[in-house]
């Protein structure tokens, strides 16, 4: 199987040499690193070429590498060829300010995945006809899947029964009610927890 994927990777790299940076087989899947500006033409080739026929757009996601500058994000596309029973993964790099060309002209289903990646990571998609928030609230600030986004967020959302509406407030943590011992439950405890005194 690996040899067949290597051959396919070489075939695609030879067919669109200006677009494919490198190809490799990782854990039984073909991975193509693609130039950002050529993603739409590569996707169109993979969909239409008789040797490829990746007609099914599975998903698209983002990956954040905050230590990598200036292009801290990877955008990853997963495609499936039902005809040839193969999967392929396309990867490209992006920054916070450089938009990625949309592939909604190749697969219309990509629009929702691009919206999700923009909403959660802040990666812009040029040409997406409906690039707006999809999982967070419209007034949400920031992009929660970025590694520099605080775990608690910035704003707390709750329904106020007195005001009969949703209320946004700054996050307030009640640390005095928390007691962390930072011990692993799998390594055992050196003290007896309440209720366990009869176990011995």
PDB file of C-alpha atoms in Angstrom, residues 10-195:
ATOM      1  CA  UNK A  10       4.983  11.315  -7.266  1.00  0.00           C
ATOM      2  CA  UNK A  11       2.271  11.424  -9.939  1.00  0.00           C
ATOM      3  CA  UNK A  12       0.525  14.425  -8.357  1.00  0.00           C
ATOM      4  CA  UNK A  13       3.843  16.215  -7.693  1.00  0.00           C
ATOM      5  CA  UNK A  14       4.840  15.743 -11.351  1.00  0.00           C
ATOM      6  CA  UNK A  15       1.418  16.876 -12.629  1.00  0.00           C
ATOM      7  CA  UNK A  16       1.382  20.117 -10.596  1.00  0.00           C
ATOM      8  CA  UNK A  17       5.075  20.727  -9.745  1.00  0.00           C
ATOM      9  CA  UNK A  18       4.605  24.447  -9.062  1.00  0.00           C
ATOM     10  CA  UNK A  19       2.041  23.664  -6.332  1.00  0.00           C
ATOM     11  CA  UNK A  20       3.394  20.648  -4.402  1.00  0.00           C
ATOM     12  CA  UNK A  21       6.300  21.359  -2.059  1.00  0.00           C
ATOM     13  CA  UNK A  22       6.787  17.738  -0.928  1.00  0.00           C
ATOM     14  CA  UNK A  23       4.931  14.482  -0.566  1.00  0.00           C
ATOM     15  CA  UNK A  24       5.274  11.662   1.963  1.00  0.00           C
ATOM     16  CA  UNK A  25       3.420   8.691   3.384  1.00  0.00           C
ATOM     17  CA  UNK A  26       2.737   9.105   7.101  1.00  0.00           C
ATOM     18  CA  UNK A  27       1.012   6.299   9.041  1.00  0.00           C
ATOM     19  CA  UNK A  28      -0.454   4.798   5.880  1.00  0.00           C
ATOM     20  CA  UNK A  29      -1.772   8.089   4.428  1.00  0.00           C
ATOM     21  CA  UNK A  30      -0.429  10.210   1.618  1.00  0.00           C
ATOM     22  CA  UNK A  31       0.394  13.751   2.756  1.00  0.00           C
ATOM     23  CA  UNK A  32       1.046  16.592   0.301  1.00  0.00           C
ATOM     24  CA  UNK A  33       2.513  19.903   1.471  1.00  0.00           C
ATOM     25  CA  UNK A  34       0.993  22.468  -0.892  1.00  0.00           C
ATOM     26  CA  UNK A  35       1.696  26.132  -1.611  1.00  0.00           C
ATOM     27  CA  UNK A  36      -1.110  28.244  -0.158  1.00  0.00           C
ATOM     28  CA  UNK A  37      -1.847  30.183  -3.348  1.00  0.00           C
ATOM     29  CA  UNK A  38      -2.205  26.943  -5.357  1.00  0.00           C
ATOM     30  CA  UNK A  39      -4.595  25.055  -3.061  1.00  0.00           C
ATOM     31  CA  UNK A  40      -7.662  25.543  -5.259  1.00  0.00           C
ATOM     32  CA  UNK A  41      -5.940  24.301  -8.439  1.00  0.00           C
ATOM     33  CA  UNK A  42      -4.493  21.273  -6.596  1.00  0.00           C
ATOM     34  CA  UNK A  43      -7.922  20.396  -5.192  1.00  0.00           C
ATOM     35  CA  UNK A  44      -9.517  20.719  -8.626  1.00  0.00           C
ATOM     36  CA  UNK A  45      -6.829  18.438 -10.109  1.00  0.00           C
ATOM     37  CA  UNK A  46      -7.271  15.845  -7.342  1.00  0.00           C
ATOM     38  CA  UNK A  47     -11.044  15.871  -7.828  1.00  0.00           C
ATOM     39  CA  UNK A  48     -11.064  15.588 -11.634  1.00  0.00           C
ATOM     40  CA  UNK A  49      -7.985  13.584 -12.654  1.00  0.00           C
ATOM     41  CA  UNK A  50      -8.880   9.932 -13.503  1.00  0.00           C
ATOM     42  CA  UNK A  51      -5.915   8.607 -11.487  1.00  0.00           C
ATOM     43  CA  UNK A  52      -7.085  10.528  -8.380  1.00  0.00           C
ATOM     44  CA  UNK A  53     -10.859  11.135  -8.303  1.00  0.00           C
ATOM     45  CA  UNK A  54     -10.902  12.523  -4.764  1.00  0.00           C
ATOM     46  CA  UNK A  55     -14.554  13.483  -5.093  1.00  0.00           C
ATOM     47  CA  UNK A  56     -15.359  13.430  -1.370  1.00  0.00           C
ATOM     48  CA  UNK A  57     -14.264  16.375   0.757  1.00  0.00           C
ATOM     49  CA  UNK A  58     -14.076  14.865   4.264  1.00  0.00           C
ATOM     50  CA  UNK A  59     -13.063  17.848   6.381  1.00  0.00           C
ATOM     51  CA  UNK A  60     -10.732  20.768   6.940  1.00  0.00           C
ATOM     52  CA  UNK A  61      -9.125  21.875  10.198  1.00  0.00           C
ATOM     53  CA  UNK A  62      -6.531  24.206  11.612  1.00  0.00           C
ATOM     54  CA  UNK A  63      -3.440  23.562  13.720  1.00  0.00           C
ATOM     55  CA  UNK A  64      -1.775  26.258  15.811  1.00  0.00           C
ATOM     56  CA  UNK A  65       2.019  26.370  16.216  1.00  0.00           C
ATOM     57  CA  UNK A  66       2.461  29.660  18.151  1.00  0.00           C
ATOM     58  CA  UNK A  67       6.252  29.322  18.334  1.00  0.00           C
ATOM     59  CA  UNK A  68       6.477  29.168  14.519  1.00  0.00           C
ATOM     60  CA  UNK A  69       6.585  32.633  12.965  1.00  0.00           C
ATOM     61  CA  UNK A  70       5.352  34.267  10.855  1.00  0.00           C
ATOM     62  CA  UNK A  71       3.067  31.501   9.541  1.00  0.00           C
ATOM     63  CA  UNK A  72       1.914  29.930  12.797  1.00  0.00           C
ATOM     64  CA  UNK A  73      -1.051  27.959  11.401  1.00  0.00           C
ATOM     65  CA  UNK A  74      -1.375  24.801   9.349  1.00  0.00           C
ATOM     66  CA  UNK A  75      -4.579  24.264   7.400  1.00  0.00           C
ATOM     67  CA  UNK A  76      -5.215  20.559   6.812  1.00  0.00           C
ATOM     68  CA  UNK A  77      -7.597  19.144   4.162  1.00  0.00           C
ATOM     69  CA  UNK A  78      -8.699  15.479   4.213  1.00  0.00           C
ATOM     70  CA  UNK A  79     -10.031  13.986   0.975  1.00  0.00           C
ATOM     71  CA  UNK A  80     -11.356  10.560  -0.005  1.00  0.00           C
ATOM     72  CA  UNK A  81     -11.501   8.753  -3.332  1.00  0.00           C
ATOM     73  CA  UNK A  82     -14.338   6.230  -3.274  1.00  0.00           C
ATOM     74  CA  UNK A  83     -13.401   4.981  -6.747  1.00  0.00           C
ATOM     75  CA  UNK A  84      -9.810   4.107  -5.781  1.00  0.00           C
ATOM     76  CA  UNK A  85     -10.410   3.607  -2.027  1.00  0.00           C
ATOM     77  CA  UNK A  86      -7.679   6.091  -1.043  1.00  0.00           C
ATOM     78  CA  UNK A  87      -7.303   8.974   1.362  1.00  0.00           C
ATOM     79  CA  UNK A  88      -5.096  12.007   0.980  1.00  0.00           C
ATOM     80  CA  UNK A  89      -4.160  14.828   3.330  1.00  0.00           C
ATOM     81  CA  UNK A  90      -3.183  18.285   2.059  1.00  0.00           C
ATOM     82  CA  UNK A  91      -1.325  20.718   4.304  1.00  0.00           C
ATOM     83  CA  UNK A  92      -0.472  24.374   3.882  1.00  0.00           C
ATOM     84  CA  UNK A  93       0.780  27.138   6.137  1.00  0.00           C
ATOM     85  CA  UNK A  94      -0.981  30.412   6.935  1.00  0.00           C
ATOM     86  CA  UNK A  95      -0.527  33.477   9.101  1.00  0.00           C
ATOM     87  CA  UNK A  96      -3.034  35.570  11.029  1.00  0.00           C
ATOM     88  CA  UNK A  97      -3.161  38.159   8.247  1.00  0.00           C
ATOM     89  CA  UNK A  98      -2.609  36.216   5.015  1.00  0.00           C
ATOM     90  CA  UNK A  99      -5.866  34.726   3.671  1.00  0.00           C
ATOM     91  CA  UNK A 100      -6.049  31.203   2.296  1.00  0.00           C
ATOM     92  CA  UNK A 101      -7.918  30.769  -1.022  1.00  0.00           C
ATOM     93  CA  UNK A 102     -11.307  29.163  -0.450  1.00  0.00           C
ATOM     94  CA  UNK A 103     -12.033  25.766  -2.020  1.00  0.00           C
ATOM     95  CA  UNK A 104     -15.815  26.268  -1.964  1.00  0.00           C
ATOM     96  CA  UNK A 105     -15.682  26.483  -5.769  1.00  0.00           C
ATOM     97  CA  UNK A 106     -14.395  22.895  -5.828  1.00  0.00           C
ATOM     98  CA  UNK A 107     -16.506  21.441  -2.996  1.00  0.00           C
ATOM     99  CA  UNK A 108     -19.365  23.557  -1.679  1.00  0.00           C
ATOM    100  CA  UNK A 109     -19.277  21.584   1.599  1.00  0.00           C
ATOM    101  CA  UNK A 110     -15.926  23.204   2.384  1.00  0.00           C
ATOM    102  CA  UNK A 111     -17.708  26.453   3.249  1.00  0.00           C
ATOM    103  CA  UNK A 112     -18.825  25.279   6.693  1.00  0.00           C
ATOM    104  CA  UNK A 113     -15.391  23.846   7.512  1.00  0.00           C
ATOM    105  CA  UNK A 114     -13.711  27.104   6.477  1.00  0.00           C
ATOM    106  CA  UNK A 115     -16.120  29.026   8.701  1.00  0.00           C
ATOM    107  CA  UNK A 116     -15.281  26.742  11.616  1.00  0.00           C
ATOM    108  CA  UNK A 117     -11.514  27.142  11.078  1.00  0.00           C
ATOM    109  CA  UNK A 118     -11.895  30.911  10.878  1.00  0.00           C
ATOM    110  CA  UNK A 119     -14.093  30.992  13.981  1.00  0.00           C
ATOM    111  CA  UNK A 120     -11.827  28.802  16.125  1.00  0.00           C
ATOM    112  CA  UNK A 121      -8.350  29.742  14.816  1.00  0.00           C
ATOM    113  CA  UNK A 122      -8.755  33.073  13.011  1.00  0.00           C
ATOM    114  CA  UNK A 123      -7.508  31.823   9.612  1.00  0.00           C
ATOM    115  CA  UNK A 124      -9.137  33.909   6.867  1.00  0.00           C
ATOM    116  CA  UNK A 125     -10.445  32.267   3.664  1.00  0.00           C
ATOM    117  CA  UNK A 126     -10.508  34.504   0.612  1.00  0.00           C
ATOM    118  CA  UNK A 127     -13.526  33.801  -1.585  1.00  0.00           C
ATOM    119  CA  UNK A 128     -15.709  32.107   1.017  1.00  0.00           C
ATOM    120  CA  UNK A 129     -19.202  33.539   0.358  1.00  0.00           C
ATOM    121  CA  UNK A 130     -20.331  33.356   4.004  1.00  0.00           C
ATOM    122  CA  UNK A 131     -17.303  33.720   6.309  1.00  0.00           C
ATOM    123  CA  UNK A 132     -18.867  34.391   9.714  1.00  0.00           C
ATOM    124  CA  UNK A 133     -18.886  32.737  13.115  1.00  0.00           C
ATOM    125  CA  UNK A 134     -20.408  29.272  13.230  1.00  0.00           C
ATOM    126  CA  UNK A 135     -19.707  27.809  16.707  1.00  0.00           C
ATOM    127  CA  UNK A 136     -19.185  30.839  18.938  1.00  0.00           C
ATOM    128  CA  UNK A 137     -21.538  33.734  19.599  1.00  0.00           C
ATOM    129  CA  UNK A 138     -21.540  36.637  17.125  1.00  0.00           C
ATOM    130  CA  UNK A 139     -20.226  39.004  19.806  1.00  0.00           C
ATOM    131  CA  UNK A 140     -17.415  36.616  20.785  1.00  0.00           C
ATOM    132  CA  UNK A 141     -13.936  38.142  20.919  1.00  0.00           C
ATOM    133  CA  UNK A 142     -10.923  36.110  19.884  1.00  0.00           C
ATOM    134  CA  UNK A 143     -10.467  32.591  18.554  1.00  0.00           C
ATOM    135  CA  UNK A 144     -10.700  29.900  21.262  1.00  0.00           C
ATOM    136  CA  UNK A 145      -8.561  27.149  19.655  1.00  0.00           C
ATOM    137  CA  UNK A 146      -5.461  29.340  19.517  1.00  0.00           C
ATOM    138  CA  UNK A 147      -2.945  28.137  22.064  1.00  0.00           C
ATOM    139  CA  UNK A 148      -2.529  31.648  23.476  1.00  0.00           C
ATOM    140  CA  UNK A 149      -6.264  31.964  24.197  1.00  0.00           C
ATOM    141  CA  UNK A 150      -6.858  31.778  27.983  1.00  0.00           C
ATOM    142  CA  UNK A 151      -8.472  28.568  29.229  1.00  0.00           C
ATOM    143  CA  UNK A 152     -11.106  30.512  31.126  1.00  0.00           C
ATOM    144  CA  UNK A 153     -11.897  32.809  28.209  1.00  0.00           C
ATOM    145  CA  UNK A 154     -12.555  36.497  28.659  1.00  0.00           C
ATOM    146  CA  UNK A 155     -16.322  36.638  29.115  1.00  0.00           C
ATOM    147  CA  UNK A 156     -18.860  34.520  30.978  1.00  0.00           C
ATOM    148  CA  UNK A 157     -22.255  34.038  29.333  1.00  0.00           C
ATOM    149  CA  UNK A 158     -25.319  33.196  31.415  1.00  0.00           C
ATOM    150  CA  UNK A 159     -29.070  33.663  31.380  1.00  0.00           C
ATOM    151  CA  UNK A 160     -30.251  36.176  34.001  1.00  0.00           C
ATOM    152  CA  UNK A 161     -33.684  35.209  35.313  1.00  0.00           C
ATOM    153  CA  UNK A 162     -34.401  38.702  36.681  1.00  0.00           C
ATOM    154  CA  UNK A 163     -33.532  40.513  33.449  1.00  0.00           C
ATOM    155  CA  UNK A 164     -35.008  37.695  31.288  1.00  0.00           C
ATOM    156  CA  UNK A 165     -32.056  37.833  28.870  1.00  0.00           C
ATOM    157  CA  UNK A 166     -28.551  36.545  28.239  1.00  0.00           C
ATOM    158  CA  UNK A 167     -25.920  38.510  30.178  1.00  0.00           C
ATOM    159  CA  UNK A 168     -22.201  38.867  29.374  1.00  0.00           C
ATOM    160  CA  UNK A 169     -19.875  39.415  32.340  1.00  0.00           C
ATOM    161  CA  UNK A 170     -16.124  39.279  32.915  1.00  0.00           C
ATOM    162  CA  UNK A 171     -14.968  35.855  34.094  1.00  0.00           C
ATOM    163  CA  UNK A 172     -14.820  35.532  37.885  1.00  0.00           C
ATOM    164  CA  UNK A 173     -13.069  32.483  39.338  1.00  0.00           C
ATOM    165  CA  UNK A 174     -13.778  31.498  42.928  1.00  0.00           C
ATOM    166  CA  UNK A 175     -10.377  30.022  43.777  1.00  0.00           C
ATOM    167  CA  UNK A 176     -11.065  29.773  47.522  1.00  0.00           C
ATOM    168  CA  UNK A 177     -13.422  26.843  46.820  1.00  0.00           C
ATOM    169  CA  UNK A 178     -10.796  24.897  44.907  1.00  0.00           C
ATOM    170  CA  UNK A 179      -8.238  22.620  46.503  1.00  0.00           C
ATOM    171  CA  UNK A 180      -5.744  21.050  44.113  1.00  0.00           C
ATOM    172  CA  UNK A 181      -3.244  18.457  45.356  1.00  0.00           C
ATOM    173  CA  UNK A 182      -1.794  17.810  41.846  1.00  0.00           C
ATOM    174  CA  UNK A 183      -1.397  14.100  42.562  1.00  0.00           C
ATOM    175  CA  UNK A 184      -2.025  11.515  39.904  1.00  0.00           C
ATOM    176  CA  UNK A 185      -4.870   9.127  40.823  1.00  0.00           C
ATOM    177  CA  UNK A 186      -2.999   6.313  39.023  1.00  0.00           C
ATOM    178  CA  UNK A 187       0.186   6.583  41.104  1.00  0.00           C
ATOM    179  CA  UNK A 188      -1.495   6.266  44.463  1.00  0.00           C
ATOM    180  CA  UNK A 189      -1.959   8.623  47.365  1.00  0.00           C
ATOM    181  CA  UNK A 190       0.135   8.965  50.485  1.00  0.00           C
ATOM    182  CA  UNK A 191      -2.889   9.954  52.593  1.00  0.00           C
ATOM    183  CA  UNK A 192      -6.310   8.463  53.243  1.00  0.00           C
ATOM    184  CA  UNK A 193      -9.239  10.254  51.655  1.00  0.00           C
ATOM    185  CA  UNK A 194     -12.434  10.733  53.678  1.00  0.00           C
ATOM    186  CA  UNK A 195     -14.555   7.595  53.412  1.00  0.00           C
TER     187      UNK A 195
END
